[in-house]
XYZ file of C-alpha atoms in Angstrom:
700
model
C 12.958 6.147 -23.877
C 9.381 4.838 -24.117
C 7.057 6.156 -26.776
C 3.741 7.222 -25.205
C 0.626 8.852 -26.562
C -0.031 12.090 -24.677
C -3.297 10.983 -23.110
C -2.431 12.977 -19.990
C -3.088 16.249 -21.837
C -6.285 15.287 -23.665
C -9.526 15.700 -21.664
C -11.360 13.620 -24.261
C -9.128 10.580 -23.740
C -9.609 9.334 -20.209
C -8.781 5.645 -20.396
C -7.494 2.862 -22.605
C -8.093 -0.833 -21.948
C -9.889 -0.218 -18.669
C -12.863 -2.414 -17.641
C -16.169 -0.416 -17.485
C -17.137 0.688 -14.007
C -19.333 -1.636 -11.907
C -20.498 -2.180 -8.343
C -17.704 -2.969 -5.898
C -17.401 -6.539 -4.694
C -14.861 -9.310 -4.296
C -15.451 -12.749 -5.920
C -15.472 -15.822 -3.678
C -15.632 -19.496 -4.645
C -19.288 -20.550 -4.878
C -19.291 -23.393 -2.392
C -21.868 -23.875 0.337
C -24.064 -20.894 1.050
C -22.517 -19.001 3.952
C -22.038 -15.381 4.800
C -19.073 -13.815 2.957
C -17.252 -10.651 3.919
C -15.756 -8.263 1.362
C -13.823 -6.592 4.193
C -11.993 -9.899 4.671
C -11.150 -10.191 0.996
C -7.816 -11.868 1.665
C -9.795 -14.954 2.739
C -11.044 -15.428 -0.838
C -9.175 -17.862 -3.089
C -10.026 -15.527 -6.002
C -8.027 -12.631 -4.532
C -4.343 -11.952 -4.184
C -2.919 -8.697 -2.830
C -0.025 -7.022 -4.585
C 0.302 -4.325 -1.951
C 3.617 -4.206 -0.144
C 7.119 -3.717 -1.508
C 7.487 -2.477 -5.086
C 10.671 -1.368 -6.813
C 10.354 2.365 -7.431
C 12.306 5.172 -9.026
C 11.170 8.759 -9.633
C 12.218 10.428 -12.904
C 12.148 14.194 -13.631
C 9.878 13.763 -16.676
C 8.325 11.055 -18.818
C 11.075 11.360 -21.428
C 13.587 10.113 -18.876
C 11.819 6.758 -18.405
C 14.154 3.899 -19.427
C 12.903 1.542 -22.103
C 13.813 -1.725 -20.360
C 12.178 -1.457 -16.934
C 8.838 -2.722 -18.294
C 10.357 -6.010 -19.578
C 10.964 -9.089 -17.379
C 14.711 -8.916 -18.085
C 15.066 -5.278 -17.132
C 17.270 -4.677 -14.099
C 15.720 -2.752 -11.234
C 17.870 -4.113 -8.393
C 19.368 -0.674 -7.739
C 15.943 0.913 -7.337
C 14.511 1.793 -3.967
C 11.839 -0.369 -2.371
C 8.620 1.601 -1.803
C 5.690 0.373 0.216
C 2.392 0.361 -1.634
C 0.000 1.967 -0.919
C 1.840 5.174 -0.114
C 2.273 8.633 -1.556
C 5.179 10.752 -2.777
C 5.123 14.289 -1.289
C 4.043 16.826 -3.847
C 6.125 19.900 -4.630
C 4.019 22.986 -3.993
C 1.588 21.131 -1.760
C 0.288 24.421 -0.379
C -0.867 25.524 -3.837
C -4.130 24.616 -5.498
C -2.339 23.641 -8.712
C 1.444 23.615 -8.254
C 2.322 24.659 -11.806
C 1.505 27.333 -14.373
C -2.187 27.078 -15.262
C -2.804 26.385 -18.939
C -5.492 23.695 -19.264
C -5.270 20.978 -20.432
C -1.470 21.190 -20.601
C 0.978 20.363 -17.833
C 4.713 21.150 -17.572
C 7.239 19.071 -19.451
C 9.140 18.502 -16.196
C 6.220 16.729 -14.506
C 7.749 14.026 -12.237
C 6.978 10.415 -13.150
C 7.320 7.477 -10.756
C 8.113 4.042 -12.212
C 6.886 1.041 -10.186
C 7.853 -2.580 -10.856
C 6.626 -5.800 -9.258
C 7.394 -9.405 -10.247
C 4.883 -12.036 -9.189
C 3.625 -15.547 -9.901
C 0.007 -16.606 -10.163
C -1.217 -19.093 -7.545
C -1.150 -22.653 -8.812
C -4.774 -23.074 -7.756
C -5.835 -20.582 -10.439
C -6.748 -22.734 -13.435
C -5.808 -21.720 -16.947
C -9.416 -20.924 -17.832
C -9.534 -18.058 -15.347
C -9.615 -14.439 -16.457
C -7.097 -12.386 -14.471
C -7.990 -8.809 -13.526
C -5.483 -6.287 -12.227
C -6.990 -3.620 -9.953
C -5.552 -0.266 -8.845
C -7.928 1.149 -6.226
C -6.399 4.613 -6.411
C -3.680 6.272 -8.492
C -2.815 9.946 -8.435
C -3.001 11.382 -10.925
C -2.722 9.142 -14.023
C -0.866 5.979 -14.991
C 0.228 3.664 -17.788
C 0.263 -0.109 -17.216
C 2.530 -2.737 -18.804
C 2.580 -6.510 -18.316
C 5.683 -8.377 -19.466
C 6.701 -5.461 -21.671
C 3.341 -4.968 -23.420
C 1.243 -1.861 -22.909
C -2.104 -2.865 -21.358
C -3.780 0.444 -20.749
C -4.062 3.944 -19.321
C -6.265 5.488 -16.627
C -6.749 8.645 -14.577
C -8.956 9.805 -11.707
C -7.235 9.778 -8.344
C -9.845 8.327 -6.007
C -11.404 5.915 -8.474
C -10.540 2.257 -9.130
C -8.906 1.202 -12.394
C -9.405 -2.426 -13.452
C -7.689 -4.130 -16.407
C -7.928 -7.620 -17.907
C -4.289 -8.804 -18.170
C -4.807 -12.467 -19.115
C -3.498 -12.184 -22.752
C -0.109 -10.901 -21.586
C 0.537 -13.344 -18.727
C 2.883 -16.299 -18.991
C 3.834 -19.245 -16.846
C 6.195 -18.593 -13.964
C 7.195 -15.051 -13.104
C 5.378 -12.095 -14.620
C 6.333 -8.428 -14.454
C 3.874 -5.606 -13.878
C 5.151 -2.094 -14.465
C 3.265 1.127 -13.766
C 4.310 4.675 -14.663
C 2.502 7.239 -12.515
C 2.436 10.934 -13.460
C 2.330 13.481 -10.657
C 0.012 15.681 -12.719
C -2.205 15.366 -15.764
C -5.110 17.289 -17.283
C -7.257 15.794 -14.483
C -5.229 17.812 -11.953
C -7.186 20.878 -13.061
C -10.284 19.159 -11.715
C -8.738 18.102 -8.411
C -6.927 21.306 -7.500
C -4.878 20.176 -4.514
C -1.276 19.168 -4.076
C -1.822 15.834 -2.348
C 0.801 13.066 -2.288
C 0.887 11.152 -5.543
C 1.697 7.622 -6.678
C -0.002 4.278 -5.940
C -1.999 5.681 -3.044
C -4.438 2.801 -2.491
C -4.400 -1.004 -2.546
C -3.280 -3.023 -5.547
C -4.455 -6.602 -6.183
C -5.360 -9.207 -8.796
C -8.590 -11.166 -9.102
C -9.239 -14.518 -10.760
C -12.624 -14.395 -12.502
C -14.373 -17.290 -14.243
C -15.262 -16.993 -17.906
C -18.718 -15.516 -18.399
C -18.689 -14.057 -14.871
C -21.123 -11.486 -13.497
C -19.893 -8.065 -14.527
C -22.233 -5.755 -12.629
C -25.118 -5.902 -10.146
C -27.542 -3.145 -9.202
C -29.653 -3.849 -6.117
C -32.596 -1.674 -5.074
C -34.848 -2.137 -2.060
C -38.616 -1.785 -2.476
C -40.926 -1.617 0.518
C -44.693 -1.391 0.146
C -47.597 -1.901 2.513
C -46.738 -5.572 2.907
C -43.418 -7.351 2.621
C -40.231 -5.779 1.321
C -38.255 -7.045 -1.619
C -34.899 -6.522 -3.301
C -34.731 -6.065 -7.063
C -31.417 -7.336 -8.460
C -30.408 -6.310 -11.976
C -27.584 -8.623 -13.056
C -25.297 -8.155 -16.055
C -22.865 -10.895 -17.071
C -20.153 -11.430 -19.670
C -21.757 -14.677 -20.757
C -25.132 -16.373 -20.687
C -26.124 -18.875 -18.044
C -28.107 -19.445 -14.872
C -27.740 -16.873 -12.088
C -28.845 -17.473 -8.514
C -29.483 -14.692 -5.984
C -29.425 -15.675 -2.279
C -30.610 -13.332 0.488
C -29.159 -13.813 3.976
C -30.059 -11.953 7.148
C -27.531 -10.483 9.537
C -27.103 -13.824 11.313
C -26.314 -15.625 8.052
C -29.657 -17.453 7.735
C -31.172 -17.784 4.264
C -34.261 -15.597 3.829
C -34.938 -16.180 0.125
C -33.335 -17.601 -2.992
C -34.297 -17.146 -6.652
C -32.736 -18.074 -10.004
C -32.978 -16.585 -13.517
C -31.289 -17.109 -16.853
C -29.124 -14.191 -17.984
C -28.420 -13.506 -21.658
C -25.077 -12.197 -22.823
C -26.792 -9.272 -24.605
C -28.563 -7.742 -21.612
C -29.291 -7.865 -17.868
C -31.782 -10.090 -16.059
C -33.920 -9.144 -13.057
C -34.277 -11.232 -9.896
C -36.660 -10.374 -7.057
C -35.958 -11.487 -3.499
C -38.722 -11.280 -0.915
C -38.279 -10.293 2.749
C -41.401 -11.368 4.689
C -40.503 -9.678 7.996
C -38.166 -6.926 7.005
C -36.081 -4.875 9.413
C -35.266 -1.326 8.366
C -31.821 0.284 8.290
C -31.160 3.518 10.145
C -28.192 5.130 11.952
C -29.531 3.953 15.310
C -30.266 0.440 14.024
C -28.006 -0.288 11.024
C -29.454 -3.678 10.169
C -28.024 -5.066 6.957
C -28.698 -8.079 4.779
C -26.332 -9.818 2.362
C -27.189 -10.754 -1.204
C -24.948 -13.250 -2.954
C -25.050 -13.337 -6.743
C -23.885 -16.803 -7.739
C -23.023 -17.816 -11.297
C -21.038 -20.943 -12.085
C -18.216 -21.366 -9.590
C -18.238 -17.774 -8.399
C -20.187 -15.820 -5.748
C -20.282 -12.047 -5.322
C -21.454 -10.747 -1.901
C -23.175 -7.365 -1.479
C -24.129 -5.671 1.784
C -27.602 -4.180 1.391
C -30.377 -2.768 3.535
C -33.878 -1.316 3.515
C -33.439 2.296 4.511
C -36.207 3.715 6.635
C -37.727 7.156 5.892
C -35.666 9.863 7.517
C -35.967 13.494 8.545
C -33.148 15.457 6.961
C -33.390 18.173 9.604
C -32.231 15.757 12.290
C -28.921 14.775 10.752
C -25.666 15.678 12.487
C -22.973 16.126 9.874
C -19.278 15.398 9.817
C -17.418 16.423 6.673
C -14.544 14.111 5.907
C -11.713 14.397 3.426
C -10.986 10.768 2.454
C -7.424 9.763 3.132
C -5.357 7.122 1.412
C -3.539 4.101 2.793
C -5.775 3.492 5.787
C -6.339 0.016 7.177
C -9.733 -1.404 8.067
C -8.909 -0.915 11.731
C -8.033 2.758 11.177
C -11.219 3.368 9.193
C -13.273 1.660 11.918
C -11.711 3.817 14.649
C -12.344 6.949 12.593
C -16.031 6.179 12.060
C -16.466 4.946 15.625
C -15.216 8.304 16.868
C -17.873 10.064 14.810
C -20.588 7.733 16.101
C -19.525 8.383 19.699
C -20.175 12.063 19.055
C -23.738 11.213 18.007
C -23.036 11.943 14.345
C -25.575 10.432 11.984
C -24.168 11.509 8.586
C -20.938 12.344 6.817
C -20.205 14.257 3.631
C -17.279 12.711 1.734
C -15.293 15.403 -0.055
C -13.939 13.165 -2.781
C -14.346 9.514 -3.702
C -13.472 7.427 -0.664
C -11.961 3.987 -0.242
C -14.803 1.508 -1.033
C -14.248 -0.186 2.331
C -14.972 3.075 4.160
C -18.373 3.274 2.480
C -18.987 -0.381 3.335
C -18.183 0.356 6.983
C -20.606 3.287 6.971
C -23.401 0.901 5.994
C -22.461 -1.434 8.837
C -21.865 1.113 11.563
C -24.846 3.289 10.678
C -23.898 6.597 9.020
C -25.763 8.360 6.250
C -23.325 9.307 3.450
C -23.376 11.925 0.747
C -20.483 11.102 -1.567
C -18.930 13.768 -3.694
C -16.924 13.388 -6.888
C -13.361 14.692 -7.007
C -14.201 18.125 -8.420
C -12.347 21.114 -7.030
C -11.283 23.529 -9.753
C -8.870 26.425 -9.128
C -10.325 29.901 -9.504
C -8.041 30.732 -12.427
C -9.602 28.152 -14.788
C -13.201 27.675 -13.714
C -14.274 28.296 -17.293
C -13.596 24.604 -18.000
C -16.770 23.839 -16.007
C -18.686 25.335 -18.956
C -16.437 23.963 -21.715
C -18.028 21.043 -23.663
C -14.548 19.691 -24.399
C -14.223 18.864 -20.689
C -17.747 17.494 -20.249
C -16.796 13.806 -20.505
C -14.010 14.311 -17.942
C -16.549 15.710 -15.470
C -19.143 13.052 -16.195
C -16.714 10.135 -15.912
C -15.743 11.042 -12.360
C -19.382 10.995 -11.362
C -20.376 7.860 -13.281
C -17.485 5.742 -11.968
C -18.204 6.799 -8.382
C -21.936 6.162 -8.603
C -21.536 2.786 -10.336
C -19.062 1.634 -7.728
C -21.121 2.511 -4.620
C -24.713 2.381 -5.901
C -25.622 -0.696 -3.817
C -24.601 0.775 -0.471
C -27.628 1.450 1.766
C -25.803 4.262 3.590
C -25.607 6.437 0.445
C -28.439 8.961 0.437
C -27.084 11.478 -2.065
C -24.419 12.339 -4.620
C -22.595 15.611 -5.061
C -19.969 17.405 -7.141
C -17.869 18.851 -4.356
C -18.166 21.769 -1.997
C -17.153 24.550 -4.403
C -20.139 26.881 -4.342
C -18.934 28.775 -7.411
C -19.476 25.760 -9.685
C -23.206 25.270 -9.162
C -25.097 26.065 -12.329
C -22.111 25.475 -14.627
C -22.921 23.423 -17.725
C -20.719 20.425 -16.896
C -21.902 20.307 -13.273
C -25.474 20.446 -14.566
C -24.705 17.505 -16.886
C -23.474 15.509 -13.883
C -26.685 16.310 -12.007
C -28.882 15.303 -14.939
C -27.029 12.016 -15.328
C -27.500 11.196 -11.631
C -31.211 11.970 -11.864
C -31.542 9.556 -14.807
C -29.417 6.797 -13.319
C -30.335 6.922 -9.625
C -33.512 8.945 -9.158
C -34.117 7.513 -5.668
C -31.139 9.377 -4.246
C -30.847 13.147 -4.116
C -28.380 15.507 -5.756
C -26.607 17.676 -3.180
C -25.797 21.146 -4.470
C -23.532 23.669 -2.816
C -24.759 27.118 -3.723
C -28.334 26.555 -2.601
C -27.151 25.748 0.917
C -25.820 29.274 1.426
C -27.586 32.502 2.168
C -28.110 35.053 -0.567
C -25.200 37.489 -0.673
C -27.468 40.431 0.050
C -28.533 38.811 3.296
C -25.366 36.846 3.969
C -24.385 36.063 7.489
C -20.647 36.339 7.938
C -20.074 38.208 4.664
C -20.974 41.652 5.953
C -21.577 42.848 9.540
C -25.351 43.181 9.383
C -27.845 43.870 12.136
C -29.642 41.480 14.461
C -33.091 41.670 12.890
C -31.795 41.554 9.324
C -29.734 38.422 10.058
C -32.610 36.736 11.850
C -34.947 37.356 8.936
C -32.359 36.117 6.446
C -31.910 32.905 8.429
C -35.641 32.356 8.653
C -36.003 32.830 4.906
C -33.234 30.349 4.217
C -34.680 27.785 6.596
C -37.993 28.063 4.757
C -36.166 27.405 1.474
C -34.509 24.312 2.958
C -37.868 23.084 4.206
C -39.622 23.464 0.840
C -36.773 22.220 -1.352
C -35.701 19.401 0.959
C -32.055 20.437 0.738
C -29.504 18.791 2.973
C -27.494 21.327 4.902
C -23.878 20.421 4.156
C -21.607 23.404 4.606
C -22.375 25.971 7.234
C -19.530 28.431 7.646
C -21.847 31.417 7.510
C -24.380 30.125 10.016
C -22.785 27.649 12.361
C -19.095 26.985 12.692
C -16.224 25.208 11.063
C -12.685 24.130 11.726
C -10.056 22.814 9.373
C -6.881 20.938 10.211
C -5.199 21.805 6.918
C -3.312 19.750 4.371
C -0.458 18.972 6.719
C -2.642 17.016 9.096
C -3.406 13.308 8.662
C -6.992 14.155 7.828
C -9.205 17.135 7.116
C -12.453 17.541 8.993
C -15.209 20.091 9.211
C -18.256 19.741 11.403
C -21.647 21.348 11.359
C -24.550 20.839 13.738
C -27.948 20.711 12.062
C -29.657 20.131 15.388
C -28.328 23.474 16.637
C -30.818 25.240 14.378
C -33.594 23.271 16.022
C -32.441 24.087 19.542
C -31.462 27.708 18.848
C -33.795 28.801 16.053
C -33.074 32.469 16.667
C -29.300 32.355 16.338
C -28.459 35.103 13.946
C -24.847 36.115 13.791
C -21.340 35.461 14.882
C -19.607 37.740 17.320
C -16.135 37.810 18.773
C -15.153 40.053 21.656
C -18.592 41.582 21.509
C -18.277 42.684 17.889
C -19.718 41.255 14.644
C -17.269 39.035 12.766
C -16.762 39.495 9.052
C -16.038 36.152 7.399
C -15.780 32.797 9.132
C -12.122 32.116 9.852
C -12.241 32.604 13.618
C -11.100 30.330 16.425
C -14.047 30.850 18.724
C -17.694 31.357 17.848
C -20.392 32.751 20.084
C -23.917 31.821 19.024
C -26.823 33.699 20.481
C -30.460 32.872 20.771
C -33.282 35.137 21.805
C -32.455 35.038 25.565
C -29.521 35.814 24.691
C -27.165 33.122 25.939
C -23.589 32.314 24.967
C -22.641 28.881 23.705
C -18.985 27.880 23.290
C -18.173 24.603 21.623
C -15.823 22.752 19.312
C -12.904 25.187 19.029
C -9.559 24.016 17.646
C -10.773 20.415 17.812
C -8.507 17.646 16.504
C -9.547 14.121 15.635
C -7.028 11.514 14.570
C -3.993 13.807 14.856
C -1.114 12.117 16.716
C -0.314 13.807 19.993
C -3.490 15.879 20.117
C -6.023 15.183 22.821
C -9.578 15.862 21.616
C -10.670 17.722 24.724
C -13.888 18.951 23.105
C -15.217 15.505 22.242
C -17.581 15.565 25.172
C -18.903 18.953 24.094
C -19.641 17.597 20.639
C -21.284 14.520 22.117
C -23.713 16.514 24.207
C -24.187 19.266 21.615
C -25.286 16.794 18.988
C -27.297 14.344 21.062
C -30.982 14.169 20.174
C -33.159 15.907 22.720
C -34.972 12.680 23.525
C -31.961 10.578 24.390
C -29.113 8.713 22.793
C -29.615 7.241 19.310
C -28.671 3.756 20.335
C -30.437 0.492 19.661
C -29.786 -2.158 22.296
C -30.860 -5.768 21.820
C -31.975 -7.252 25.157
C -32.056 -10.871 26.132
C -33.724 -12.220 29.264
C -33.036 -15.499 31.003
C -34.648 -16.819 34.131
C -32.858 -18.884 36.750
C -35.018 -19.737 39.760
C -35.729 -16.415 41.502
C -33.213 -14.425 39.473
C -33.713 -12.695 36.133
C -30.642 -11.606 34.176
C -31.017 -8.845 31.603
C -28.297 -8.921 28.932
C -27.650 -5.831 26.815
C -25.523 -6.113 23.672
C -23.860 -2.736 23.168
C -22.579 -1.714 19.697
C -18.865 -2.094 19.227
C -18.328 1.562 18.349
C -19.415 2.780 21.782
C -16.403 3.841 23.813
C -18.326 5.198 26.753
C -22.042 5.213 27.460
C -23.350 7.433 30.231
C -26.764 6.156 31.205
C -29.326 6.517 33.942
C -31.045 3.411 35.234
C -34.545 3.317 36.558
C -36.585 0.337 37.596
C -39.727 -0.580 39.457
C -38.201 -3.066 41.863
C -38.910 -2.590 45.539
C -36.634 -0.638 47.891
C -33.469 -2.349 48.976
C -32.815 -4.277 45.795
C -29.577 -3.518 44.047
C -27.407 -4.978 41.346
C -23.703 -5.111 40.590
C -22.714 -5.384 36.948
C -19.321 -6.562 35.827
C -17.353 -8.286 33.113
C -13.972 -9.920 33.221
C -12.934 -8.162 30.002
C -13.257 -4.730 31.558
C -16.789 -3.704 30.617
C -18.449 -2.670 33.799
C -21.351 -0.855 35.355
C -21.446 0.092 39.016
C -23.731 1.558 41.638
C -26.857 0.335 39.942
C -29.689 0.910 42.408
C -33.208 -0.179 41.607
C -35.889 2.158 42.876
C -39.093 3.863 41.823
C -39.425 4.771 38.148
C -39.896 8.379 39.177
C -36.400 8.599 40.620
C -32.981 8.423 39.049
C -31.595 5.164 40.324
C -27.937 5.367 39.443
C -25.237 6.235 36.955
C -23.129 3.766 35.029
C -20.306 3.874 32.530
C -19.574 1.582 29.618
C -16.074 1.409 28.168
C -15.009 0.098 24.790
C -13.439 -3.334 24.349
C -12.131 -5.182 21.321
C -15.538 -6.595 20.505
C -19.187 -6.076 21.209
C -20.033 -7.734 24.498
C -22.980 -8.162 26.811
C -23.637 -6.189 29.975
C -25.377 -8.340 32.522
C -27.542 -7.047 35.340
C -27.250 -9.648 38.073
C -29.155 -10.081 41.316
C -32.224 -8.508 39.833
C -34.697 -9.960 42.301
C -38.221 -10.342 40.942
C -41.543 -11.948 41.579
C -43.779 -13.507 38.945
C -46.164 -11.052 37.354
C -44.218 -7.938 38.372
C -43.492 -5.552 35.490
C -39.942 -4.312 35.162
C -38.782 -1.421 33.022
C -35.294 -0.209 32.284
C -34.686 3.279 30.886
C -31.487 4.312 29.144
C -30.749 7.921 28.268
C -27.796 10.335 28.396
C -27.158 11.581 31.881
C -27.503 15.192 30.695
C -30.543 14.740 28.493
C -32.905 17.685 28.278
C -36.019 15.678 27.531
C -37.266 14.188 30.799
C -40.001 12.203 29.099
C -38.003 11.001 26.125
C -35.961 7.865 26.780
C -34.774 4.875 24.910
C -36.336 2.094 26.912
C -36.451 -1.649 27.251
C -39.415 -3.078 29.069
C -39.132 -6.693 30.208
C -42.346 -8.297 31.482
C -42.551 -11.400 33.639
C -45.660 -13.363 32.721
C -47.859 -15.406 35.057
C -46.613 -18.657 33.605
C -43.046 -17.811 34.556
C -42.007 -16.872 31.044
C -40.391 -13.586 30.058
C -41.144 -11.168 27.253
C -39.942 -7.639 26.579
C -40.724 -4.502 24.629
C -37.977 -2.364 23.117
C -38.305 1.048 21.540
C -36.486 4.199 20.501
C -36.836 7.779 21.662
C -40.490 8.708 22.059
């Protein structure tokens, strides 16, 4: 039996031996300046994955843990082999907290899973390296041993836990042992019976002595050029270089400063001709912080001003054990529905947030706070304050450099707003990251006296209540996150591979007079209905997004098209296309690079070429357009389809016959767009000297 301090029942003791939270990145060797990719972290010589097969055995309680499994000589050959990351199904998964509620205590018979992995350090890692062991996600708490010595303790399911293990490592084989508790005092904050264990990736990093510990990058854009302010903190003094690269990998600026061991240094990087980041044009830069033999890459951007009322929300419950390809397909599906923002209900995999910056999705990230009704008093208890705050601080510190993040939140539980510990989280965010907003829950709902969906109230009363609430949103600048009472929702449940809810902010712009839900001609009390009828002043029925499933095996998302057209901007598709023109004798070819996330693009083509001219568009990889007829700009010329391939490719309009000095214009917009005068357009112009130029713009 192993002697353990009962940290798992003490809300004041949240970690032991854990490295303080910092911005997420992967170290690379600091060779020649080139673009580095944290999503391809396996390509770094400073990284080694420990995901894969681990020896595992589940014990009925912590007292049953054997004393020898943590030592290199301990026999675990009879143990099962478990793949990491993965989760162990939770008993009572349909309950909010699957045990008797008595915070901060948990049952004696809480299951404990013991994990063991033997490994050798790469020979290329010199002895002067500092070795860090990283658990990207453990549910719900864990103890860590290296070669029989206790290294530390951590809790917080969706948050990374990093430990320096150098003092306990030896030459040759080393043993890492982890004991994971199914529940701990933190389970009262999470309130769901999700699978537990080592639920995200595990790896080790080789850091150089005196390495950069944390970087905070903020974009500043004035009347002239833009600049990035880099605040660098290191474990040792020395020269630090910051290198700014554009999306093509070309160096834009480079500056150096000397950092002291006692405090951070500031480095400013200038962007003479900056390009802004937005969901329709997610242009990102990379900043490399280089110190000694190590380089840390960060994906950054200069976010353009945005109109909160035009966001289209998808609410996503982050899942564990997803590959980069799975995360990309998930976010691509949201983009194909014209979504521009997601609300993460819980701390997500850091690579998912990185992908949101690259694919172009606004993100409001929420800490893992979901307290059962029976013990919500802990949200006002000062004993629990540090437990609340730590979940917020670790999340913010990890993702603070991501350009896609536009707000932080404390979950979707509307009953917690105004509680003392939630207020402390909000105040900390306002001090630490004042540029981003705090996203409350309660203020996004209607007052109970005028609630839509809570009581069957009359047409005029509902309409007035909605108007009042919309005025509050306008004056307070609140992001509309949850909309059961006003719009619609659907929920796949805990048994599905993912949980999703969708709301349509743009629906309030298109149907400003929608006032209540009805089913079978009668007012509906509550929101748990399968079909919603929304009325405007005409009135006119609108059916959409019922029993929709995304990412569920065997389910065909038949309503995807409805979502796509429901959430498209009135002026056309939010899509930025980069054109290239080349001239060969009497032929001009227009190349369009289409974003990789587009599976299908329905567009109308118009041009000013004379009658009789036509073009056939094709690609040997399967991307194709057909029946492209060039005619007067006042007429719809043709309809084309674009289908997804493995990579972003160019669509080429061939046989586009032209004469020098003749202006050509190509319009792209959804085939069902409502705004006849609002198109995304590309306007190539043939100049008198035979050269070619173009103008490109968004919806206008």
